[in-house]
Structure formats: C-alpha cells, structure tokens
C-alpha cells in the first residue's frame, strides 16, 4: 500500500499517511484477514504446516486466533509505516526489496518442505503418512482459487485508489 501511495506520501502530510493506513486496514479486513482465518479454522494442520501445533483443531488453542489477528494487523500497519518511511526518503526500491524478500522467504518455506506444505489433514494424519495432498480436496482448491481472486481484486482496487493522491498539488510545506 505504501508503494502505491508513494506519490502522496512524498509530501510528508499526515492525511496521506492516514489515508494509506486506512487503505491498509480496510484491505486487510475485507480482502485478506479472513483468508488465513478460514484456513486456520478449516485446515489447521495445513495452515500451520504440521509443525509445533499437534492438536487436530485450532479449538485446542483458544488464544491462537486472537493472538494471530493482533500480530496480523500489527504487521500490516508496521509494514505500511516502514514502506511509507522508505518511500518518503525516495527509497522505493528498498521498500520493494523488503516485500520481495518476504515473498522469497515464503517461497523457500513452502517449496522447501512440500511434504508439509502440500498436505492437508490433521497433525496426526500427517504423522501417520495419511494426510491427503492439497489438490485432492475440491473445497480447498475452490477456496484457494476464490481467496486468490478476492485478494488480487482488492489489492488492485486499493492500489489504483492510492496511486491517485487525494490532493495532487498540496501547498508547499514551510521549512
């Protein structure tokens, strides 16, 4: 969002920063946060990559979802603020590098352990070797495709909105 809003953020006005934070939070509320929540609720083993969470359901960890949501929104807002600070300094490449780094780390995580990240089912099923492959569950495949469509549509809409500054020619700031 900060990269999309960089034209407005260059001026250093608080209203441009608030507009970007609003867009970040609206995007996360309506187009993003429900995706991992859905998968945590319905595909807990897959969403946690069958790692340290050994119960078969998120219900076994009553604080997991609230903590996840706090961390999710804090990360989104801190990411915007970092991107805004970098963009204000004219370091758009550095901002993009942060996000490409995150994308790269995710790719390494996903493709570095496909026996965990490409398997559905519970931790118990995964340990027993009977967890199904993700492509074998049509609901999972449909939700993944639908979530991708919703995410990308929202991202495109908010990017277009933020790419046009609210006030393209703000008054000059006094030194």
Tab-separated table of C-alpha atoms in Angstrom:
chain	number	residue	atom	x	y	z
A	1	UNK	CA	0.000	0.000	0.000
A	2	UNK	CA	2.860	2.361	0.780
A	3	UNK	CA	4.353	1.761	-2.643
A	4	UNK	CA	1.010	2.522	-4.289
A	5	UNK	CA	0.656	5.680	-2.178
A	6	UNK	CA	4.229	6.891	-2.682
A	7	UNK	CA	3.226	9.947	-4.752
A	8	UNK	CA	1.057	11.273	-1.956
A	9	UNK	CA	3.424	10.180	0.811
A	10	UNK	CA	6.311	12.113	-0.742
A	11	UNK	CA	4.777	15.320	0.571
A	12	UNK	CA	5.013	14.088	4.172
A	13	UNK	CA	1.474	15.083	5.087
A	14	UNK	CA	-0.296	13.319	7.939
A	15	UNK	CA	-3.509	12.980	5.902
A	16	UNK	CA	-1.674	10.972	3.223
A	17	UNK	CA	-0.263	8.654	5.881
A	18	UNK	CA	-3.736	8.268	7.460
A	19	UNK	CA	-5.241	7.536	4.041
A	20	UNK	CA	-2.632	4.824	3.455
A	21	UNK	CA	-3.200	3.301	6.886
A	22	UNK	CA	-6.954	3.364	6.283
A	23	UNK	CA	-6.466	1.585	2.957
A	24	UNK	CA	-4.143	-0.956	4.567
A	25	UNK	CA	-6.650	-1.771	7.296
A	26	UNK	CA	-9.692	-1.838	5.007
A	27	UNK	CA	-7.829	-4.142	2.619
A	28	UNK	CA	-6.783	-6.408	5.480
A	29	UNK	CA	-10.301	-6.500	6.960
A	30	UNK	CA	-12.263	-7.175	3.777
A	31	UNK	CA	-9.820	-8.767	1.334
A	32	UNK	CA	-7.110	-10.518	3.333
A	33	UNK	CA	-7.526	-11.372	7.038
A	34	UNK	CA	-10.465	-13.730	6.532
A	35	UNK	CA	-8.325	-15.919	4.231
A	36	UNK	CA	-5.853	-17.228	6.836
A	37	UNK	CA	-8.654	-17.272	9.442
A	38	UNK	CA	-10.750	-19.512	7.172
A	39	UNK	CA	-7.826	-21.855	6.564
A	40	UNK	CA	-6.892	-21.904	10.270
A	41	UNK	CA	-10.454	-22.833	11.167
A	42	UNK	CA	-10.905	-25.455	8.438
A	43	UNK	CA	-7.403	-26.664	7.537
A	44	UNK	CA	-5.450	-26.126	10.743
A	45	UNK	CA	-2.782	-28.732	10.034
A	46	UNK	CA	-2.033	-27.305	6.596
A	47	UNK	CA	-2.084	-23.659	7.719
A	48	UNK	CA	0.431	-24.452	10.471
A	49	UNK	CA	2.451	-26.729	8.141
A	50	UNK	CA	2.011	-29.625	10.596
A	51	UNK	CA	4.719	-28.150	12.783
A	52	UNK	CA	4.589	-27.450	16.534
A	53	UNK	CA	0.799	-27.392	16.815
A	54	UNK	CA	-0.026	-31.053	17.419
A	55	UNK	CA	-3.752	-30.825	18.112
A	56	UNK	CA	-6.159	-31.598	15.289
A	57	UNK	CA	-8.036	-28.297	15.527
A	58	UNK	CA	-7.463	-24.647	16.366
A	59	UNK	CA	-10.101	-25.114	19.094
A	60	UNK	CA	-7.389	-26.781	21.202
A	61	UNK	CA	-5.539	-23.446	21.327
A	62	UNK	CA	-8.042	-20.798	22.492
A	63	UNK	CA	-5.572	-17.894	22.328
A	64	UNK	CA	-4.113	-18.783	18.915
A	65	UNK	CA	-6.650	-16.916	16.763
A	66	UNK	CA	-6.820	-13.689	18.823
A	67	UNK	CA	-3.025	-13.502	19.003
A	68	UNK	CA	-2.775	-14.295	15.295
A	69	UNK	CA	-5.173	-11.436	14.439
A	70	UNK	CA	-3.313	-8.921	16.606
A	71	UNK	CA	0.008	-9.909	15.029
A	72	UNK	CA	-1.545	-9.921	11.542
A	73	UNK	CA	-2.892	-6.359	11.811
A	74	UNK	CA	0.171	-5.054	13.652
A	75	UNK	CA	2.387	-6.480	10.911
A	76	UNK	CA	0.255	-4.896	8.195
A	77	UNK	CA	0.357	-1.497	9.851
A	78	UNK	CA	4.064	-1.671	10.665
A	79	UNK	CA	4.728	-2.794	7.094
A	80	UNK	CA	2.860	0.226	5.783
A	81	UNK	CA	4.727	2.575	8.125
A	82	UNK	CA	8.077	1.089	7.092
A	83	UNK	CA	7.130	1.371	3.427
A	84	UNK	CA	5.919	4.953	3.939
A	85	UNK	CA	9.178	5.918	5.669
A	86	UNK	CA	11.235	4.361	2.878
A	87	UNK	CA	9.042	5.939	0.197
A	88	UNK	CA	9.294	9.347	1.819
A	89	UNK	CA	13.076	9.059	1.651
A	90	UNK	CA	12.875	8.156	-2.029
A	91	UNK	CA	13.848	4.550	-1.369
A	92	UNK	CA	11.055	2.868	-3.327
A	93	UNK	CA	13.451	0.095	-4.401
A	94	UNK	CA	14.298	-0.666	-0.780
A	95	UNK	CA	10.587	-0.852	0.028
A	96	UNK	CA	10.000	-3.255	-2.839
A	97	UNK	CA	13.047	-5.261	-1.788
A	98	UNK	CA	11.534	-5.796	1.674
A	99	UNK	CA	8.385	-7.247	0.130
A	100	UNK	CA	10.315	-9.316	-2.404
A	101	UNK	CA	12.406	-10.626	0.488
A	102	UNK	CA	9.252	-11.632	2.358
A	103	UNK	CA	7.879	-13.287	-0.797
A	104	UNK	CA	11.183	-15.121	-1.275
A	105	UNK	CA	11.215	-16.352	2.327
A	106	UNK	CA	7.639	-17.601	1.894
A	107	UNK	CA	8.582	-19.418	-1.313
A	108	UNK	CA	11.548	-21.076	0.404
A	109	UNK	CA	9.285	-22.091	3.317
A	110	UNK	CA	6.599	-23.513	1.016
A	111	UNK	CA	8.772	-25.257	-1.562
A	112	UNK	CA	11.486	-26.287	0.889
A	113	UNK	CA	9.139	-28.635	2.726
A	114	UNK	CA	6.457	-29.737	0.280
A	115	UNK	CA	5.644	-32.847	2.317
A	116	UNK	CA	4.300	-30.486	4.999
A	117	UNK	CA	3.004	-27.526	2.966
A	118	UNK	CA	1.299	-29.527	0.215
A	119	UNK	CA	-0.529	-31.847	2.649
A	120	UNK	CA	-3.910	-31.284	4.282
A	121	UNK	CA	-5.392	-33.168	7.211
A	122	UNK	CA	-4.511	-33.120	10.856
A	123	UNK	CA	-1.131	-33.395	12.520
A	124	UNK	CA	-1.979	-36.980	13.447
A	125	UNK	CA	-2.798	-37.829	9.825
A	126	UNK	CA	0.392	-36.167	8.652
A	127	UNK	CA	2.490	-38.119	11.184
A	128	UNK	CA	0.799	-41.359	10.091
A	129	UNK	CA	1.525	-40.568	6.430
A	130	UNK	CA	-2.168	-40.499	5.515
A	131	UNK	CA	-2.687	-36.747	5.121
A	132	UNK	CA	-4.144	-36.053	1.666
A	133	UNK	CA	-2.411	-33.856	-0.894
A	134	UNK	CA	-3.976	-30.411	-1.152
A	135	UNK	CA	-5.151	-30.932	-4.737
A	136	UNK	CA	-7.248	-33.913	-3.600
A	137	UNK	CA	-9.725	-31.710	-1.698
A	138	UNK	CA	-12.039	-29.828	-4.113
A	139	UNK	CA	-13.283	-27.472	-1.371
A	140	UNK	CA	-9.711	-26.499	-0.521
A	141	UNK	CA	-8.862	-25.943	-4.181
A	142	UNK	CA	-12.011	-23.867	-4.732
A	143	UNK	CA	-11.430	-21.756	-1.628
A	144	UNK	CA	-7.788	-21.231	-2.577
A	145	UNK	CA	-8.757	-20.026	-6.046
A	146	UNK	CA	-11.594	-17.869	-4.681
A	147	UNK	CA	-9.357	-16.371	-1.994
A	148	UNK	CA	-6.707	-15.573	-4.591
A	149	UNK	CA	-9.291	-13.833	-6.757
A	150	UNK	CA	-10.654	-11.792	-3.835
A	151	UNK	CA	-7.152	-10.886	-2.615
A	152	UNK	CA	-5.897	-9.819	-6.051
A	153	UNK	CA	-9.087	-7.860	-6.819
A	154	UNK	CA	-8.867	-5.969	-3.539
A	155	UNK	CA	-5.168	-5.336	-3.984
A	156	UNK	CA	-5.751	-3.941	-7.476
A	157	UNK	CA	-8.620	-1.718	-6.314
A	158	UNK	CA	-6.711	-0.266	-3.350
A	159	UNK	CA	-3.553	0.155	-5.416
A	160	UNK	CA	-5.474	2.182	-8.001
A	161	UNK	CA	-7.138	4.237	-5.266
A	162	UNK	CA	-3.853	5.021	-3.519
A	163	UNK	CA	-1.950	5.676	-6.745
A	164	UNK	CA	-4.044	8.842	-7.166
A	165	UNK	CA	-3.124	11.237	-4.369
A	166	UNK	CA	-6.075	12.812	-2.566
A	167	UNK	CA	-4.599	16.242	-3.332
A	168	UNK	CA	-2.143	16.017	-6.250
A	169	UNK	CA	-0.740	19.516	-5.686
A	170	UNK	CA	-0.621	20.177	-1.955
A	171	UNK	CA	0.617	23.520	-0.730
A	172	UNK	CA	4.341	23.731	-0.178
A	173	UNK	CA	5.473	22.861	3.334
A	174	UNK	CA	7.111	25.598	5.285
A	175	UNK	CA	10.680	24.865	6.383
